[in-house]
Amino acid sequence: MPERFPASLQQKIEDRLRYYEDLGIRLFYTDRGPGGTTIVAPEPIASVSSSAPIIEETVLPKPTTKPAPAKVAPVAPPPLVVHPTGPSLFETMGKVKDETLLNIREDLGDCTRCKLHKGRNKIVFGDGNPKAELVFVGEGPGADEDAQGLPFVGRAGKLLTQMIEAMGLQRKDVYICNVVKCRPPENRAPEPDEVTACSPFLIRQIDSIHPKVIVCLGATAAKTILNTTRGISQFRGEWLEWRGHKLMATYHPAYLLRNPPAKADVWKDLQKVMAELGLQLPKKSKS
Ligand code: URA
């Protein structure tokens, strides 16, 4: 019979396993090492990367919030895999210097620049650290976000929060925003005129934050920002360059809720982002 853990440790183990479960990592194996330590390895990652997280039951990997650059393998220079159909308005807009998010929010005001304003309850400007090294860009607010005025607070948002925490970060460490700031009716994709009206604000937000890495969540955000018609699965997980920032597209959390096996791909992508940001991957134990 396995030894019982103290309730607090048991809770931590359950929380941690839930992270991995939510990332699509369900298969674990155990191996009793010589010192009696039980090694638990999330299987899909172990088969993908030599820096796969291996978790000791007794010391669960506490997400490390401090970067440890020395331990991170260098990342190859980013190949540009997306061939834009033409320069997008995201690329043609000049850099706006020395703006704060507050200035930009004030400028947005009680926006009526596109038709989306008619159906909205709240503008969802963005949320998080104005000096974040990592920015997530989604498509547009849904019902929960429209009600609260905050991005990614519904079911998909909860999964995004777990993904961020699995990276060893908290929501307040990153910045989260969307291509459009008002909810499209029935959660449809934003239309070109809406993107055209709203995108200057997204660009100004990103220019103001000046993150090391941008992660586009889902096909709409990725295709809109990169101005490409290519399917996201063709360039997901690849490092791209956009307005002087490293950018990676990955699947949208809402897609992961419908298609849980894709969580393993997203976790691979997020591990690349972690390496780029010098975030420590969960420690690998000797067996
Ligand atoms: N989906 C998005 O793309 N953005 C949100 O803020 C919420 C759900």
XYZ file of C-alpha atoms and ligand atoms in Angstrom:
295
model
C 0.000 0.000 0.000
C 1.424 3.419 -0.851
C 2.170 5.651 2.103
C -0.381 8.390 2.717
C 0.794 11.955 2.285
C -0.086 14.796 4.596
C -3.300 16.435 3.374
C -1.522 19.622 2.220
C 0.973 17.649 0.125
C -1.785 15.443 -1.223
C -3.623 18.614 -2.318
C -0.478 19.960 -4.006
C -0.004 16.692 -5.843
C -3.592 16.711 -7.005
C -3.350 20.323 -8.182
C -0.133 19.606 -10.036
C -1.503 16.483 -11.695
C -4.559 18.475 -12.715
C -2.273 20.945 -14.534
C -0.777 18.134 -16.537
C -4.163 16.525 -17.078
C -5.405 19.834 -18.426
C -2.420 19.984 -20.742
C -3.440 16.600 -22.125
C -0.800 14.606 -20.269
C -2.631 11.699 -18.768
C -0.302 8.761 -18.918
C 2.127 8.417 -16.038
C 4.410 5.584 -15.116
C 6.184 4.870 -11.884
C 9.637 3.535 -11.327
C 11.089 2.936 -7.902
C 14.655 4.219 -7.858
C 17.390 2.843 -5.621
C 16.723 5.387 -2.882
C 13.065 4.427 -2.800
C 12.061 7.570 -4.710
C 9.130 7.152 -7.004
C 9.616 8.851 -10.333
C 6.564 9.966 -12.236
C 7.020 11.021 -15.822
C 4.404 12.719 -18.001
C 4.603 10.415 -20.956
C 3.909 12.492 -24.089
C 6.509 15.087 -23.152
C 9.139 12.474 -22.302
C 8.822 11.147 -25.831
C 9.127 14.606 -27.358
C 11.930 16.394 -25.617
C 15.078 15.495 -23.760
C 14.239 18.269 -21.315
C 10.950 16.575 -20.485
C 9.589 17.243 -17.031
C 10.093 14.315 -14.691
C 8.362 14.783 -11.393
C 9.343 13.331 -8.045
C 6.364 12.462 -5.972
C 8.005 13.651 -2.796
C 9.089 17.031 -4.185
C 6.584 18.141 -6.760
C 7.917 20.661 -9.247
C 7.005 23.975 -7.842
C 6.760 26.325 -10.830
C 9.869 28.468 -10.814
C 9.082 32.112 -11.325
C 12.753 33.146 -11.406
C 14.440 32.788 -14.790
C 17.568 30.612 -14.816
C 19.185 31.520 -18.136
C 22.327 29.467 -17.566
C 20.394 26.198 -17.642
C 18.491 26.878 -20.827
C 19.667 25.499 -24.140
C 20.090 28.138 -26.865
C 17.251 28.343 -29.346
C 18.012 28.192 -33.064
C 17.414 31.419 -35.023
C 13.775 31.677 -36.039
C 12.943 30.566 -39.579
C 10.208 32.624 -41.196
C 7.661 30.076 -42.304
C 4.698 32.282 -42.991
C 4.452 33.940 -46.363
C 2.126 36.885 -45.909
C -0.280 37.578 -48.725
C 0.916 41.196 -48.589
C 2.046 43.676 -45.976
C -0.579 43.717 -43.261
C -1.636 46.900 -41.579
C 0.087 45.511 -38.507
C 3.416 45.763 -40.307
C 2.873 49.053 -42.062
C 1.966 51.016 -38.941
C 4.928 52.943 -37.546
C 6.169 52.435 -34.021
C 4.606 54.731 -31.475
C 7.201 55.581 -28.871
C 6.848 56.116 -25.133
C 3.157 55.437 -24.761
C 1.722 53.900 -21.637
C -1.146 51.433 -21.618
C -3.089 54.059 -19.702
C -2.631 56.611 -22.511
C -3.732 54.037 -25.057
C -6.781 53.069 -23.007
C -7.710 56.741 -22.653
C -7.367 57.211 -26.386
C -9.607 54.203 -27.047
C -12.223 55.858 -24.834
C -15.817 54.713 -25.157
C -15.005 53.462 -28.643
C -17.544 53.555 -31.475
C -15.028 53.068 -34.295
C -16.686 49.871 -35.545
C -20.057 48.176 -35.384
C -19.049 45.864 -32.528
C -19.664 48.671 -30.045
C -23.415 48.320 -30.565
C -23.633 44.919 -28.901
C -20.990 45.182 -26.223
C -21.379 45.537 -22.491
C -17.748 46.263 -21.660
C -14.648 46.995 -23.671
C -12.048 44.308 -23.002
C -8.848 46.272 -23.356
C -6.333 43.810 -21.911
C -4.982 42.753 -18.568
C -1.695 42.008 -16.893
C 1.817 43.297 -16.487
C 2.550 46.453 -18.552
C 6.207 45.344 -18.653
C 5.498 41.686 -19.423
C 8.051 39.661 -21.346
C 5.244 37.492 -22.660
C 2.036 38.679 -24.321
C -0.834 36.384 -25.281
C -3.137 37.601 -28.043
C -6.548 36.002 -28.498
C -9.288 36.629 -30.991
C -11.912 38.658 -29.210
C -13.968 38.688 -26.020
C -16.690 36.132 -25.396
C -19.738 36.483 -23.136
C -17.863 36.231 -19.822
C -15.192 38.693 -20.931
C -17.849 41.099 -22.241
C -19.607 40.954 -18.866
C -16.448 41.450 -16.776
C -14.351 43.647 -19.066
C -11.395 41.269 -18.694
C -9.821 38.944 -21.259
C -9.910 35.164 -20.957
C -12.006 34.774 -17.818
C -14.443 32.118 -19.092
C -13.805 28.383 -19.484
C -11.120 28.880 -22.109
C -9.616 31.548 -19.877
C -9.371 29.137 -16.965
C -7.465 26.741 -19.164
C -5.189 29.574 -20.324
C -4.539 30.409 -16.657
C -3.549 26.796 -16.006
C -1.252 26.855 -19.042
C 0.408 30.022 -17.739
C 0.813 28.482 -14.294
C 2.240 25.287 -15.759
C 4.918 27.532 -17.291
C 5.837 28.665 -13.782
C 4.172 32.060 -14.222
C 1.053 33.749 -12.977
C -1.455 35.766 -14.955
C -0.124 38.963 -13.413
C 3.325 38.212 -14.891
C 2.088 38.220 -18.488
C -0.172 40.477 -20.544
C -3.320 39.129 -22.179
C -5.309 40.901 -24.874
C -7.262 40.292 -28.067
C -7.285 41.318 -31.715
C -10.641 43.067 -31.160
C -11.743 44.633 -27.888
C -15.493 44.201 -28.162
C -17.407 40.939 -28.329
C -18.424 39.877 -31.838
C -22.080 38.746 -31.926
C -22.545 35.014 -31.293
C -18.782 34.745 -30.863
C -18.212 34.888 -34.624
C -14.739 35.738 -35.903
C -14.033 39.476 -36.152
C -14.648 40.908 -39.624
C -11.976 42.773 -41.593
C -13.418 46.246 -40.943
C -13.530 45.494 -37.218
C -9.927 44.275 -37.227
C -8.894 47.357 -39.205
C -10.542 49.671 -36.682
C -9.179 47.905 -33.601
C -5.726 46.689 -34.610
C -3.897 50.034 -34.186
C -4.704 49.757 -30.478
C -3.304 46.234 -30.282
C -0.132 47.366 -32.026
C 0.240 50.300 -29.664
C -0.302 48.012 -26.670
C 2.391 45.631 -27.868
C 4.777 48.455 -28.747
C 4.248 49.926 -25.287
C 4.828 46.609 -23.487
C 7.700 45.615 -25.762
C 7.579 41.904 -24.845
C 10.250 39.376 -25.695
C 7.671 36.927 -26.976
C 4.145 37.146 -28.357
C 1.982 34.037 -28.405
C -0.999 34.130 -30.749
C -3.824 31.987 -29.471
C -5.698 30.375 -32.313
C -6.062 30.668 -36.042
C -7.940 33.959 -36.111
C -5.385 35.855 -34.055
C -2.465 34.261 -35.881
C -3.822 34.659 -39.400
C -4.964 38.221 -38.749
C -1.710 39.366 -37.223
C 0.478 37.565 -39.747
C -1.818 38.332 -42.669
C -1.647 34.806 -43.946
C -4.237 32.412 -45.300
C -2.197 29.381 -44.252
C -3.742 27.037 -41.727
C -2.388 27.460 -38.213
C -1.314 23.807 -38.026
C 1.253 24.587 -40.755
C 3.139 27.134 -38.667
C 2.058 26.448 -35.083
C 5.010 26.051 -32.767
C 7.428 27.773 -35.203
C 9.328 30.877 -34.196
C 8.326 33.804 -36.384
C 9.383 37.397 -36.368
C 6.795 40.164 -36.201
C 7.529 43.859 -35.821
C 10.837 43.004 -34.173
C 9.307 40.542 -31.704
C 9.551 36.783 -31.560
C 6.115 35.395 -32.198
C 4.688 31.926 -31.959
C 1.194 30.772 -32.806
C -0.439 27.946 -30.934
C -3.919 26.528 -30.622
C -6.626 28.520 -28.863
C -7.632 27.222 -25.402
C -11.266 27.006 -26.605
C -10.085 24.604 -29.310
C -8.285 22.578 -26.647
C -11.511 22.267 -24.669
C -13.109 20.693 -27.747
C -10.051 18.719 -28.738
C -8.075 17.752 -25.606
C -5.399 15.656 -27.396
C -4.091 18.903 -28.962
C -3.055 20.047 -25.469
C 0.149 18.042 -25.799
C 1.118 20.098 -28.900
C 0.415 23.322 -27.055
C 2.537 22.202 -24.125
C 5.421 21.535 -26.534
C 4.982 25.077 -27.895
C 4.881 26.577 -24.434
C 8.067 24.767 -23.492
C 9.795 26.512 -26.418
C 8.489 29.814 -25.102
C 9.756 28.932 -21.617
C 13.216 28.180 -23.013
C 13.227 31.494 -24.876
C 12.284 33.361 -21.699
C 14.802 31.497 -19.555
C 12.082 29.860 -17.487
C 13.086 26.615 -15.892
C 11.468 23.456 -17.121
C 10.409 21.046 -14.370
C 13.521 19.238 -13.101
C 14.417 15.843 -14.468
C 15.293 13.350 -11.696
C 17.902 10.632 -11.894
C 16.356 7.151 -11.714
N -11.406 33.960 -26.434
C -10.604 34.935 -26.876
O -10.061 34.859 -27.969
N -10.409 35.975 -26.083
C -10.940 36.085 -24.884
O -10.699 37.084 -24.210
C -11.760 35.040 -24.444
C -11.998 33.994 -25.228
